[in-house]
Amino acid sequence: GKRKKSSRKPQVKKKKDPLPSTFACLFCNHENSVSIKMDKKAGIGELSCKVCGQQFQTGINYLSAGVDVYSDWIDACDSVAKEAAHTAGDEEASNHYQDHTPTTGSGRRRGLESGQAMSAIDDLQDDDMGAYGDNET
């Protein structure tokens, strides 16, 4: 019954890859140009690009690593881009409506002033009118 200890091979410890300390810049796209400084006592992580000078700060805790500061920067950039796209979309929609409202008398419907809305009843009345404006009923 006993197992022989010599038949067991010693377990090999897996080597952990260190986390990266430099990253690619989102603005100038240079590889390894973004460095991160972490002040764990103050709870602040600072990120800066050597090439374009872009800077970012975020709050950190004792478990945070440089990758966490970089990912916070990516998330912040995405949220700013979405916010800018959302506000630009609102402005474009309001400008789109304003650009297509008639400003001259040529776009007016019968009996409506410029800017006055046409109701469904007015539309039905227009359908009842013949080509010469007389009632077909």
C-alpha positions as YAML, in Angstrom:
chain: A
units: angstrom
residues:
- id: 1
  name: GLY
  ca: [0.00, 0.00, 0.00]
- id: 2
  name: LYS
  ca: [2.03, 3.07, 0.43]
- id: 3
  name: ARG
  ca: [2.58, 5.46, -2.44]
- id: 4
  name: LYS
  ca: [6.11, 6.23, -3.34]
- id: 5
  name: LYS
  ca: [7.06, 9.87, -2.96]
- id: 6
  name: SER
  ca: [9.71, 9.59, -5.65]
- id: 7
  name: SER
  ca: [7.07, 9.07, -8.35]
- id: 8
  name: ARG
  ca: [5.64, 12.53, -7.76]
- id: 9
  name: LYS
  ca: [7.18, 15.35, -9.68]
- id: 10
  name: PRO
  ca: [7.56, 18.68, -7.94]
- id: 11
  name: GLN
  ca: [4.90, 21.23, -8.95]
- id: 12
  name: VAL
  ca: [6.15, 24.04, -11.13]
- id: 13
  name: LYS
  ca: [5.01, 27.46, -10.03]
- id: 14
  name: LYS
  ca: [3.46, 29.44, -12.85]
- id: 15
  name: LYS
  ca: [5.24, 32.67, -13.53]
- id: 16
  name: LYS
  ca: [2.87, 35.64, -13.25]
- id: 17
  name: ASP
  ca: [3.25, 38.23, -15.97]
- id: 18
  name: PRO
  ca: [3.69, 41.69, -14.49]
- id: 19
  name: LEU
  ca: [0.98, 44.23, -15.27]
- id: 20
  name: PRO
  ca: [1.99, 46.82, -17.85]
- id: 21
  name: SER
  ca: [3.21, 50.15, -16.56]
- id: 22
  name: THR
  ca: [3.09, 52.12, -19.82]
- id: 23
  name: PHE
  ca: [0.17, 52.30, -22.23]
- id: 24
  name: ALA
  ca: [-0.90, 53.64, -25.63]
- id: 25
  name: CYS
  ca: [-2.36, 57.17, -25.72]
- id: 26
  name: LEU
  ca: [-5.98, 57.45, -26.85]
- id: 27
  name: PHE
  ca: [-5.42, 60.88, -28.38]
- id: 28
  name: CYS
  ca: [-2.07, 60.68, -30.19]
- id: 29
  name: ASN
  ca: [-1.97, 56.84, -30.59]
- id: 30
  name: HIS
  ca: [1.70, 56.55, -29.57]
- id: 31
  name: GLU
  ca: [2.59, 53.22, -27.98]
- id: 32
  name: ASN
  ca: [4.12, 53.23, -24.47]
- id: 33
  name: SER
  ca: [3.78, 57.01, -24.15]
- id: 34
  name: VAL
  ca: [1.34, 57.06, -21.22]
- id: 35
  name: SER
  ca: [2.84, 56.68, -17.77]
- id: 36
  name: ILE
  ca: [0.97, 56.40, -14.50]
- id: 37
  name: LYS
  ca: [1.90, 57.69, -11.06]
- id: 38
  name: MET
  ca: [-0.05, 56.46, -8.08]
- id: 39
  name: ASP
  ca: [-0.18, 58.11, -4.68]
- id: 40
  name: LYS
  ca: [-1.95, 55.53, -2.54]
- id: 41
  name: LYS
  ca: [-1.73, 57.64, 0.64]
- id: 42
  name: ALA
  ca: [-3.58, 60.52, -1.05]
- id: 43
  name: GLY
  ca: [-5.79, 58.11, -3.02]
- id: 44
  name: ILE
  ca: [-5.02, 59.69, -6.39]
- id: 45
  name: GLY
  ca: [-3.85, 58.06, -9.61]
- id: 46
  name: GLU
  ca: [-2.34, 60.38, -12.24]
- id: 47
  name: LEU
  ca: [-1.95, 59.53, -15.90]
- id: 48
  name: SER
  ca: [0.04, 61.60, -18.42]
- id: 49
  name: CYS
  ca: [1.17, 61.23, -22.02]
- id: 50
  name: LYS
  ca: [4.78, 62.12, -22.80]
- id: 51
  name: VAL
  ca: [3.99, 63.00, -26.43]
- id: 52
  name: CYS
  ca: [0.77, 65.04, -26.46]
- id: 53
  name: GLY
  ca: [0.67, 66.09, -22.80]
- id: 54
  name: GLN
  ca: [-2.80, 64.66, -22.08]
- id: 55
  name: GLN
  ca: [-3.42, 64.28, -18.32]
- id: 56
  name: PHE
  ca: [-6.03, 62.54, -16.19]
- id: 57
  name: GLN
  ca: [-6.61, 62.02, -12.47]
- id: 58
  name: THR
  ca: [-8.85, 59.56, -10.70]
- id: 59
  name: GLY
  ca: [-9.47, 58.24, -7.23]
- id: 60
  name: ILE
  ca: [-7.79, 54.98, -6.25]
- id: 61
  name: ASN
  ca: [-7.70, 52.63, -3.27]
- id: 62
  name: TYR
  ca: [-5.07, 50.30, -1.82]
- id: 63
  name: LEU
  ca: [-5.98, 47.55, -4.31]
- id: 64
  name: SER
  ca: [-5.75, 49.73, -7.43]
- id: 65
  name: ALA
  ca: [-3.10, 49.22, -10.08]
- id: 66
  name: GLY
  ca: [-1.94, 51.30, -13.04]
- id: 67
  name: VAL
  ca: [-4.30, 49.36, -15.31]
- id: 68
  name: ASP
  ca: [-7.23, 50.58, -13.21]
- id: 69
  name: VAL
  ca: [-6.28, 54.23, -13.74]
- id: 70
  name: TYR
  ca: [-5.91, 53.62, -17.48]
- id: 71
  name: SER
  ca: [-9.30, 51.88, -17.69]
- id: 72
  name: ASP
  ca: [-10.93, 54.76, -15.75]
- id: 73
  name: TRP
  ca: [-9.44, 57.14, -18.34]
- id: 74
  name: ILE
  ca: [-10.88, 55.09, -21.21]
- id: 75
  name: ASP
  ca: [-14.30, 55.04, -19.52]
- id: 76
  name: ALA
  ca: [-14.19, 58.81, -18.93]
- id: 77
  name: CYS
  ca: [-13.25, 59.45, -22.58]
- id: 78
  name: ASP
  ca: [-16.10, 57.21, -23.77]
- id: 79
  name: SER
  ca: [-18.66, 58.97, -21.56]
- id: 80
  name: VAL
  ca: [-17.51, 62.40, -22.79]
- id: 81
  name: ALA
  ca: [-17.73, 61.24, -26.41]
- id: 82
  name: LYS
  ca: [-21.24, 59.85, -25.88]
- id: 83
  name: GLU
  ca: [-22.32, 63.06, -24.14]
- id: 84
  name: ALA
  ca: [-20.95, 65.17, -26.99]
- id: 85
  name: ALA
  ca: [-22.66, 62.98, -29.60]
- id: 86
  name: HIS
  ca: [-25.94, 63.16, -27.67]
- id: 87
  name: THR
  ca: [-25.90, 66.97, -27.40]
- id: 88
  name: ALA
  ca: [-24.81, 67.34, -31.03]
- id: 89
  name: GLY
  ca: [-27.68, 65.06, -32.06]
- id: 90
  name: ASP
  ca: [-30.18, 67.21, -30.14]
- id: 91
  name: GLU
  ca: [-28.91, 70.41, -31.77]
- id: 92
  name: GLU
  ca: [-28.97, 68.80, -35.21]
- id: 93
  name: ALA
  ca: [-32.56, 67.61, -34.73]
- id: 94
  name: SER
  ca: [-33.74, 71.07, -33.69]
- id: 95
  name: ASN
  ca: [-31.86, 72.68, -36.59]
- id: 96
  name: HIS
  ca: [-33.32, 70.11, -38.97]
- id: 97
  name: TYR
  ca: [-36.85, 71.07, -37.94]
- id: 98
  name: GLN
  ca: [-36.13, 74.79, -38.22]
- id: 99
  name: ASP
  ca: [-34.50, 74.48, -41.65]
- id: 100
  name: HIS
  ca: [-37.58, 72.86, -43.19]
- id: 101
  name: THR
  ca: [-40.28, 75.22, -41.95]
- id: 102
  name: PRO
  ca: [-41.59, 77.43, -44.74]
- id: 103
  name: THR
  ca: [-40.68, 81.10, -44.44]
- id: 104
  name: THR
  ca: [-42.44, 82.36, -47.56]
- id: 105
  name: GLY
  ca: [-46.07, 82.24, -48.62]
- id: 106
  name: SER
  ca: [-45.37, 79.54, -51.21]
- id: 107
  name: GLY
  ca: [-45.24, 76.82, -48.55]
- id: 108
  name: ARG
  ca: [-48.50, 77.81, -46.83]
- id: 109
  name: ARG
  ca: [-51.53, 75.61, -46.85]
- id: 110
  name: ARG
  ca: [-54.94, 77.08, -47.60]
- id: 111
  name: GLY
  ca: [-56.15, 79.23, -44.70]
- id: 112
  name: LEU
  ca: [-53.08, 78.71, -42.47]
- id: 113
  name: GLU
  ca: [-50.57, 81.32, -41.47]
- id: 114
  name: SER
  ca: [-46.85, 80.63, -41.55]
- id: 115
  name: GLY
  ca: [-45.88, 78.43, -38.60]
- id: 116
  name: GLN
  ca: [-49.49, 77.41, -37.83]
- id: 117
  name: ALA
  ca: [-50.05, 73.66, -37.58]
- id: 118
  name: MET
  ca: [-52.41, 71.82, -39.85]
- id: 119
  name: SER
  ca: [-54.83, 69.44, -38.18]
- id: 120
  name: ALA
  ca: [-56.13, 66.13, -39.52]
- id: 121
  name: ILE
  ca: [-59.52, 67.78, -40.18]
- id: 122
  name: ASP
  ca: [-57.88, 70.38, -42.45]
- id: 123
  name: ASP
  ca: [-56.12, 67.56, -44.31]
- id: 124
  name: LEU
  ca: [-59.41, 65.71, -44.87]
- id: 125
  name: GLN
  ca: [-61.06, 68.90, -46.12]
- id: 126
  name: ASP
  ca: [-58.23, 69.36, -48.64]
- id: 127
  name: ASP
  ca: [-58.80, 65.81, -49.91]
- id: 128
  name: ASP
  ca: [-62.52, 66.58, -50.48]
- id: 129
  name: MET
  ca: [-61.68, 69.58, -52.65]
- id: 130
  name: GLY
  ca: [-61.41, 69.06, -56.39]
- id: 131
  name: ALA
  ca: [-58.66, 70.29, -58.65]
- id: 132
  name: TYR
  ca: [-60.38, 73.69, -59.01]
- id: 133
  name: GLY
  ca: [-61.20, 74.15, -55.32]
- id: 134
  name: ASP
  ca: [-64.90, 73.20, -55.59]
- id: 135
  name: ASN
  ca: [-66.48, 70.54, -53.45]
- id: 136
  name: GLU
  ca: [-66.95, 67.17, -55.15]
- id: 137
  name: THR
  ca: [-69.70, 65.98, -52.79]
...
